[in-house]
XYZ file of C-alpha atoms in Angstrom:
497
model
C -82.625 -138.419 37.773
C -79.241 -139.023 38.466
C -77.935 -143.117 37.876
C -76.307 -144.175 41.851
C -72.961 -143.508 40.569
C -73.472 -140.221 38.670
C -75.782 -138.946 42.064
C -72.248 -139.841 43.564
C -69.903 -137.828 41.247
C -72.059 -135.189 41.154
C -71.533 -134.995 46.014
C -67.990 -134.146 45.274
C -68.755 -130.757 43.409
C -70.415 -128.090 45.769
C -69.745 -125.259 42.456
C -73.006 -125.756 40.387
C -71.906 -126.875 37.167
C -72.871 -124.414 35.006
C -70.327 -122.323 37.222
C -67.478 -124.468 37.096
C -68.315 -124.409 33.224
C -67.717 -120.475 33.816
C -64.576 -120.883 35.570
C -63.775 -123.333 32.193
C -64.509 -120.634 29.881
C -62.448 -118.006 31.828
C -59.647 -120.178 31.587
C -60.337 -121.347 28.348
C -59.383 -117.436 27.553
C -57.134 -117.477 29.729
C -53.922 -120.576 27.968
C -55.776 -118.614 24.621
C -54.321 -115.319 25.307
C -50.841 -116.391 27.696
C -50.437 -118.643 23.963
C -51.190 -115.312 21.319
C -49.560 -112.304 23.312
C -46.507 -114.314 24.550
C -44.786 -113.590 22.103
C -44.611 -109.867 21.821
C -42.441 -109.930 25.303
C -40.516 -112.608 24.032
C -39.872 -110.839 20.947
C -37.965 -107.700 22.256
C -35.653 -110.399 23.959
C -35.322 -112.555 20.255
C -34.732 -109.493 17.880
C -31.302 -107.983 18.044
C -31.496 -104.485 18.678
C -28.260 -103.900 19.656
C -28.045 -100.610 17.543
C -30.682 -99.465 19.529
C -28.507 -99.289 23.082
C -27.504 -95.838 22.149
C -29.465 -93.170 23.635
C -31.620 -92.321 20.817
C -33.616 -88.891 20.073
C -36.927 -89.511 21.166
C -36.316 -92.727 23.796
C -36.267 -92.572 26.615
C -33.044 -92.660 28.713
C -32.018 -96.314 30.455
C -31.196 -95.635 33.953
C -28.170 -95.903 34.965
C -28.458 -99.141 36.917
C -29.621 -100.778 34.292
C -28.604 -104.318 32.890
C -27.382 -102.979 29.428
C -28.029 -106.954 28.001
C -31.630 -106.013 28.851
C -31.217 -103.873 25.183
C -29.489 -105.571 22.762
C -31.996 -108.346 22.460
C -31.663 -111.538 20.416
C -29.584 -113.322 16.839
C -32.763 -111.894 14.846
C -31.984 -108.943 12.607
C -36.208 -108.344 12.404
C -36.846 -104.779 11.384
C -39.994 -102.862 11.915
C -42.223 -104.326 9.642
C -41.321 -106.900 9.780
C -41.663 -107.170 13.059
C -45.314 -105.863 12.575
C -45.909 -108.990 10.381
C -44.911 -111.901 12.619
C -47.297 -110.475 15.647
C -50.343 -109.781 13.176
C -49.668 -112.508 11.140
C -51.010 -114.925 14.624
C -54.769 -113.277 13.448
C -54.899 -113.412 9.962
C -55.937 -116.938 11.387
C -57.409 -116.180 13.754
C -60.186 -114.291 11.519
C -60.605 -117.440 9.817
C -61.699 -119.831 12.085
C -64.777 -116.881 13.869
C -67.856 -117.912 11.000
C -67.210 -121.754 10.970
C -66.209 -122.166 14.350
C -69.525 -120.990 15.674
C -71.643 -123.038 12.881
C -70.352 -126.427 13.845
C -71.142 -124.767 18.030
C -74.619 -124.099 17.018
C -74.206 -127.450 14.604
C -72.969 -130.145 17.390
C -71.673 -128.285 20.719
C -68.985 -125.899 22.113
C -67.577 -128.784 24.298
C -65.042 -130.467 21.300
C -65.407 -126.931 18.810
C -63.743 -125.213 22.105
C -61.246 -127.609 23.895
C -59.548 -129.135 19.785
C -59.303 -125.818 18.901
C -57.057 -124.520 22.519
C -55.241 -127.906 21.872
C -54.608 -126.761 18.831
C -53.317 -123.323 19.045
C -50.652 -125.371 22.459
C -49.358 -127.991 19.869
C -48.503 -124.905 17.666
C -47.358 -122.966 20.720
C -45.118 -126.117 22.103
C -43.244 -126.066 18.627
C -42.375 -122.633 17.803
C -39.210 -122.529 19.526
C -38.497 -125.397 17.169
C -39.900 -123.819 13.686
C -37.982 -120.783 14.400
C -34.956 -122.499 14.960
C -35.684 -124.435 10.936
C -36.965 -121.329 9.568
C -36.478 -117.944 10.850
C -39.154 -115.712 10.397
C -40.976 -116.962 7.378
C -41.462 -120.042 9.461
C -42.545 -118.345 12.777
C -44.734 -116.640 11.064
C -46.427 -119.475 8.991
C -46.744 -120.997 12.736
C -48.583 -117.711 14.537
C -51.233 -118.592 11.312
C -51.913 -122.346 12.535
C -52.070 -121.091 15.983
C -54.642 -117.870 14.545
C -56.819 -121.563 12.847
C -57.365 -122.985 15.908
C -57.843 -119.763 18.343
C -60.556 -118.397 16.333
C -63.288 -121.285 17.145
C -62.913 -119.675 20.986
C -65.205 -117.117 21.348
C -68.331 -118.844 18.886
C -67.427 -121.377 20.905
C -67.778 -120.049 24.345
C -70.361 -116.794 23.737
C -72.948 -120.680 21.949
C -72.066 -122.461 25.401
C -73.538 -119.739 27.909
C -75.989 -118.923 25.419
C -77.162 -123.017 26.401
C -75.498 -122.542 30.578
C -76.390 -119.499 31.678
C -80.000 -117.672 32.906
C -80.031 -114.066 31.647
C -79.777 -112.817 35.399
C -76.304 -114.038 35.761
C -76.099 -113.828 31.990
C -73.118 -110.311 32.772
C -71.966 -111.541 36.003
C -70.909 -114.920 35.029
C -70.282 -113.496 31.517
C -67.502 -111.350 32.051
C -65.717 -113.828 34.320
C -65.401 -116.093 31.377
C -64.778 -113.317 28.879
C -61.515 -111.880 31.378
C -59.787 -114.048 30.446
C -58.564 -112.321 28.567
C -56.751 -110.617 31.492
C -55.588 -111.966 33.034
C -54.584 -114.356 30.565
C -52.424 -110.868 28.502
C -51.133 -109.995 32.601
C -49.993 -113.896 33.675
C -48.564 -113.619 29.514
C -46.199 -110.622 29.883
C -44.561 -111.005 34.376
C -44.506 -115.239 33.418
C -42.475 -114.357 30.355
C -40.980 -111.590 31.421
C -40.013 -113.990 34.713
C -39.034 -116.877 32.162
C -36.945 -114.728 30.098
C -35.164 -113.204 32.839
C -34.290 -116.518 34.040
C -33.590 -118.683 31.098
C -30.880 -117.818 28.880
C -32.948 -117.569 25.294
C -36.719 -117.417 25.002
C -37.682 -121.377 24.127
C -39.137 -121.442 27.483
C -41.711 -119.252 27.324
C -43.231 -121.129 24.862
C -43.029 -124.831 26.018
C -44.897 -123.482 29.812
C -47.904 -122.047 27.594
C -47.804 -124.613 25.097
C -48.089 -126.992 27.944
C -50.965 -125.455 30.643
C -53.034 -125.292 27.816
C -52.706 -128.764 27.750
C -53.133 -129.590 30.173
C -56.312 -127.327 30.655
C -57.752 -129.461 27.360
C -57.249 -132.520 29.043
C -59.182 -130.933 32.287
C -62.095 -129.280 30.617
C -62.978 -132.562 28.226
C -62.789 -134.432 31.664
C -65.594 -132.157 33.047
C -67.333 -130.060 31.437
C -70.350 -130.695 28.538
C -71.790 -128.141 25.989
C -75.215 -129.077 27.289
C -76.869 -129.287 30.860
C -79.083 -132.424 29.195
C -75.519 -133.989 28.046
C -73.802 -133.462 31.673
C -73.443 -136.955 33.313
C -73.133 -135.899 37.019
C -75.456 -132.162 36.766
C -77.604 -132.381 40.477
C -81.338 -132.355 39.478
C -81.284 -128.910 41.448
C -79.521 -127.556 38.702
C -81.744 -129.216 36.665
C -84.783 -127.515 38.059
C -83.051 -123.967 38.014
C -81.626 -124.098 34.706
C -85.051 -125.856 33.055
C -86.975 -122.042 34.815
C -84.803 -119.657 34.070
C -83.595 -121.004 29.682
C -86.594 -123.519 29.553
C -84.357 -125.655 27.972
C -81.626 -127.958 28.281
C -80.921 -128.651 25.082
C -79.614 -126.635 21.994
C -82.704 -126.920 19.875
C -81.822 -128.991 16.877
C -84.366 -128.045 15.253
C -83.384 -124.355 14.214
C -83.723 -122.875 11.098
C -79.957 -122.576 8.772
C -78.893 -119.315 9.932
C -81.097 -116.228 8.851
C -77.772 -114.386 8.177
C -79.543 -111.385 5.427
C -81.772 -110.381 8.454
C -77.987 -110.718 11.063
C -76.478 -109.001 8.872
C -78.726 -105.742 8.121
C -79.786 -105.695 11.770
C -78.823 -102.375 13.039
C -78.350 -103.027 16.530
C -76.075 -105.638 15.000
C -73.945 -103.804 12.072
C -74.316 -101.035 15.913
C -72.296 -104.022 18.131
C -70.061 -105.373 15.202
C -68.582 -101.300 15.284
C -68.350 -101.091 18.409
C -66.310 -104.493 18.696
C -63.333 -103.355 16.166
C -63.749 -99.849 18.645
C -62.526 -102.387 21.344
C -60.660 -104.396 20.045
C -57.534 -101.836 17.335
C -57.171 -100.387 21.386
C -57.152 -103.348 22.694
C -54.822 -104.419 20.301
C -51.840 -101.982 20.569
C -51.941 -102.025 23.789
C -51.581 -106.640 24.121
C -49.188 -106.365 20.555
C -47.287 -103.432 21.221
C -46.956 -102.152 24.969
C -44.394 -104.232 25.856
C -42.523 -102.813 22.478
C -43.402 -99.434 24.281
C -42.381 -99.903 27.654
C -39.044 -101.382 25.513
C -38.157 -99.478 22.761
C -39.019 -96.169 24.126
C -39.712 -96.195 28.255
C -36.464 -98.824 28.340
C -37.884 -100.812 30.402
C -35.846 -103.891 31.680
C -36.662 -107.141 30.590
C -38.497 -107.999 33.832
C -39.456 -104.821 34.520
C -41.321 -105.093 31.113
C -43.276 -107.712 32.262
C -43.791 -106.806 35.584
C -44.973 -102.747 34.111
C -47.173 -104.411 31.051
C -49.101 -106.719 33.229
C -50.064 -104.274 35.549
C -53.331 -102.691 33.167
C -54.291 -105.467 32.528
C -55.121 -106.783 36.272
C -56.782 -103.770 36.894
C -58.832 -104.096 33.224
C -59.971 -107.643 35.085
C -60.878 -106.495 38.468
C -63.108 -103.342 36.728
C -64.012 -105.417 34.575
C -65.517 -108.137 37.960
C -67.005 -105.448 39.548
C -69.014 -103.464 36.426
C -70.565 -106.913 35.651
C -71.754 -107.396 39.348
C -72.750 -104.152 38.773
C -74.696 -104.104 36.024
C -76.289 -106.721 36.363
C -77.432 -104.860 39.793
C -79.267 -102.181 38.382
C -81.122 -104.059 35.707
C -82.196 -106.273 37.819
C -83.576 -104.256 40.401
C -85.301 -102.734 37.584
C -82.994 -99.309 38.069
C -81.812 -99.589 34.548
C -82.794 -100.912 31.378
C -80.808 -103.706 29.522
C -80.001 -101.466 26.247
C -79.528 -98.882 28.077
C -76.930 -100.449 30.543
C -75.163 -101.743 27.821
C -73.971 -98.828 26.517
C -73.407 -97.075 29.274
C -70.462 -98.901 29.637
C -69.105 -99.401 26.821
C -69.148 -95.532 26.409
C -66.878 -96.553 30.383
C -65.607 -97.882 27.612
C -64.015 -96.284 24.578
C -64.939 -92.781 26.089
C -62.200 -93.350 29.058
C -58.893 -95.341 27.399
C -59.348 -92.590 24.479
C -58.064 -90.134 27.024
C -55.518 -91.404 29.175
C -53.662 -93.283 26.508
C -53.537 -90.306 24.020
C -52.605 -88.910 27.807
C -49.041 -91.040 28.864
C -47.785 -90.491 25.437
C -47.826 -86.156 26.957
C -46.462 -88.057 30.251
C -42.405 -87.991 28.337
C -39.872 -90.099 30.409
C -42.259 -90.146 33.557
C -42.656 -93.337 33.907
C -44.069 -93.662 36.882
C -47.134 -91.576 35.165
C -46.556 -93.132 31.632
C -47.819 -96.649 34.056
C -50.580 -94.949 35.789
C -52.360 -93.851 32.760
C -51.777 -96.446 30.706
C -52.836 -98.691 33.767
C -56.630 -96.668 34.278
C -56.796 -96.679 30.042
C -57.300 -100.493 30.561
C -58.980 -100.110 33.666
C -62.386 -98.460 32.333
C -61.896 -100.964 29.086
C -63.139 -103.601 31.214
C -66.387 -102.225 31.748
C -66.375 -104.106 27.565
C -67.628 -107.005 29.335
C -70.598 -106.019 30.877
C -71.379 -103.540 27.339
C -70.918 -104.808 24.277
C -69.203 -108.142 24.577
C -72.143 -109.877 26.315
C -74.706 -107.891 22.710
C -74.826 -111.133 21.321
C -76.442 -112.713 23.510
C -78.822 -110.434 24.075
C -79.765 -110.275 20.230
C -80.137 -113.995 19.616
C -79.711 -116.305 22.452
C -79.928 -119.292 19.760
C -77.192 -117.790 16.688
C -74.744 -116.143 19.419
C -72.469 -118.400 18.581
C -72.196 -116.764 15.347
C -73.082 -113.015 16.219
C -70.070 -113.653 18.117
C -67.811 -115.358 14.802
C -68.980 -112.277 13.040
C -68.997 -109.208 16.249
C -65.101 -110.830 17.076
C -64.054 -111.935 13.359
C -64.330 -108.689 11.899
C -63.820 -107.420 15.013
C -59.874 -109.023 14.877
C -59.437 -108.145 11.399
C -57.822 -104.957 14.145
C -55.553 -107.814 14.709
C -54.215 -107.828 11.111
C -54.186 -104.545 10.758
C -53.174 -103.028 13.940
C -50.076 -104.673 14.297
C -48.181 -103.537 10.535
C -49.357 -99.814 11.099
C -47.906 -100.026 14.019
C -44.636 -101.176 13.038
C -44.971 -98.901 9.723
C -45.484 -95.712 11.731
C -42.676 -96.767 14.000
C -39.156 -97.017 12.263
C -37.366 -95.178 14.506
C -39.525 -96.079 17.502
C -39.758 -92.801 18.920
C -42.419 -91.103 21.420
C -43.854 -88.352 18.608
C -44.807 -91.270 16.368
C -45.956 -93.814 18.691
C -48.001 -90.397 20.077
C -49.735 -90.753 16.681
C -50.650 -93.781 16.825
C -52.160 -93.073 20.214
C -54.175 -90.400 18.762
C -55.243 -92.698 15.616
C -57.033 -95.356 18.827
C -58.175 -92.038 20.528
C -60.666 -91.317 16.786
C -62.187 -94.653 16.448
C -62.486 -94.899 19.995
C -65.322 -92.148 19.481
C -66.507 -92.939 16.550
C -67.285 -96.639 16.799
C -68.798 -95.660 19.957
C -71.183 -93.150 18.049
C -72.491 -95.692 16.065
C -73.432 -98.175 19.082
C -74.734 -95.824 21.462
C -77.378 -94.801 18.429
C -77.723 -98.704 17.318
C -77.361 -100.896 19.656
C -80.516 -102.588 21.818
C -80.072 -105.591 24.525
C -83.939 -106.592 22.815
C -83.656 -109.509 21.673
C -84.722 -109.404 17.784
C -87.082 -111.161 15.581
C -84.710 -112.874 13.960
C -83.498 -114.928 16.935
C -86.187 -117.624 16.582
C -86.818 -117.292 12.335
C -89.301 -120.059 12.483
C -91.771 -117.777 14.188
C -91.952 -114.819 11.993
C -94.826 -113.218 10.364
C -94.258 -113.176 6.552
C -94.085 -109.130 6.559
C -90.808 -110.088 8.317
C -89.672 -112.298 6.319
C -90.311 -109.589 3.805
C -87.898 -107.623 5.618
C -90.645 -105.667 7.683
C -89.404 -106.157 11.522
C -91.905 -104.132 12.743
C -94.384 -105.858 13.116
C -95.320 -108.448 15.585
C -93.084 -111.255 15.274
C -92.957 -113.645 18.531
C -96.314 -116.090 18.896
C -96.869 -115.866 22.371
C -97.766 -119.189 22.996
C -94.562 -120.805 21.507
C -92.143 -118.221 23.058
C -89.199 -120.403 25.251
C -89.258 -118.372 28.353
C -85.871 -117.846 27.907
C -86.223 -115.238 25.312
C -89.298 -114.238 27.652
C -87.535 -113.326 30.383
C -84.965 -111.485 28.670
C -87.603 -108.566 27.702
């Protein structure tokens, strides 16, 4: 029961604490993405583009009423390949801390693993202008690697928090809300970056603004959010009773054996999930990292228009991710669709749809309105990934959700290293024909990885979620045996079947 001061404080919160956690999780990813992608817009003004102002072959003409200063850029003479390295360097660090982040979140709780990671990313974002002015491209690469190290804990820590706080019947809805922070962060990152670059002299303001926002989030999150319901000082007794009923426990299971790596890494649903993540991340990182460059170098949008039209696809993606999350929960909870089929269906829509529309955009030539419309539809359909494969780690293993997210997101993030570098190599002349090949490669990656997911995915809790309850035959590798003691199976696991 709550004490006097705790009861008084709890009455100020009309919204349940699990929803507040989901909102701050949404804001965590939003801040993480704004700090991650603001360079994609800023770099178009950092790099000197004087040589490309003429009407080069393979790019679109500049509008007669355009401000020519929008197309000359800044003081750094970085070629396309170096720009690709700079844009991908964030992911060198990002990949490294996924697994440690997941393990730390499972052992000590997700609160500090998440918040300290975001805080460090905010700090390095704030000092980016100082570092670049001091050490040029080398310093920028180092700063971006350090930012990636901090942000790599974000998704594993959030998965651990969601597994502890969010009941199965709300998982698609609140999970889509949280992970939808990526789209809103991309929208705001592009829009605000474009506005700041247009309104202020120089590019430093972009990094100062988003770094400050990250620090503000850290302060509020650490005051209001906690790793599990039991440790929360002013959660209502009513919500505690509800979560106890739905989840079976209000605390993290600290008696779990070590993560069963062999069983996880050889699990067919897990391999399928990793493949789906690779396909999603390849297409997503191509769009997030390089769409502003495509808008600037090929379509010749102005700074302000680049920020606006680069953000529009993610607005639609966010709306679709939320609405499809609600639809998924309704279809599954009413028995109209099984959990496994739902995960496969929404993942397939998010793979096949973007593949066709992205390629279609490359054949729309210099029809700017049509190109933006096709990119917008492509990214909108990609929003169904979130009630599809993105929440799938919570289905497979609530106990080890942090580690599963670390594996899938960490491996998927390797595409963030490869994709910008490949684009830089393949588009030395930043022409429409070169970009068309990039989009065809994305088409193939989407379809191949989705086929693997459709054949191997599952929405069921896996036997290795509770390795201490598995019988000897399963420990030897036979997962077809009866693996749970029904008497000891947690309520959260029962509810998911």
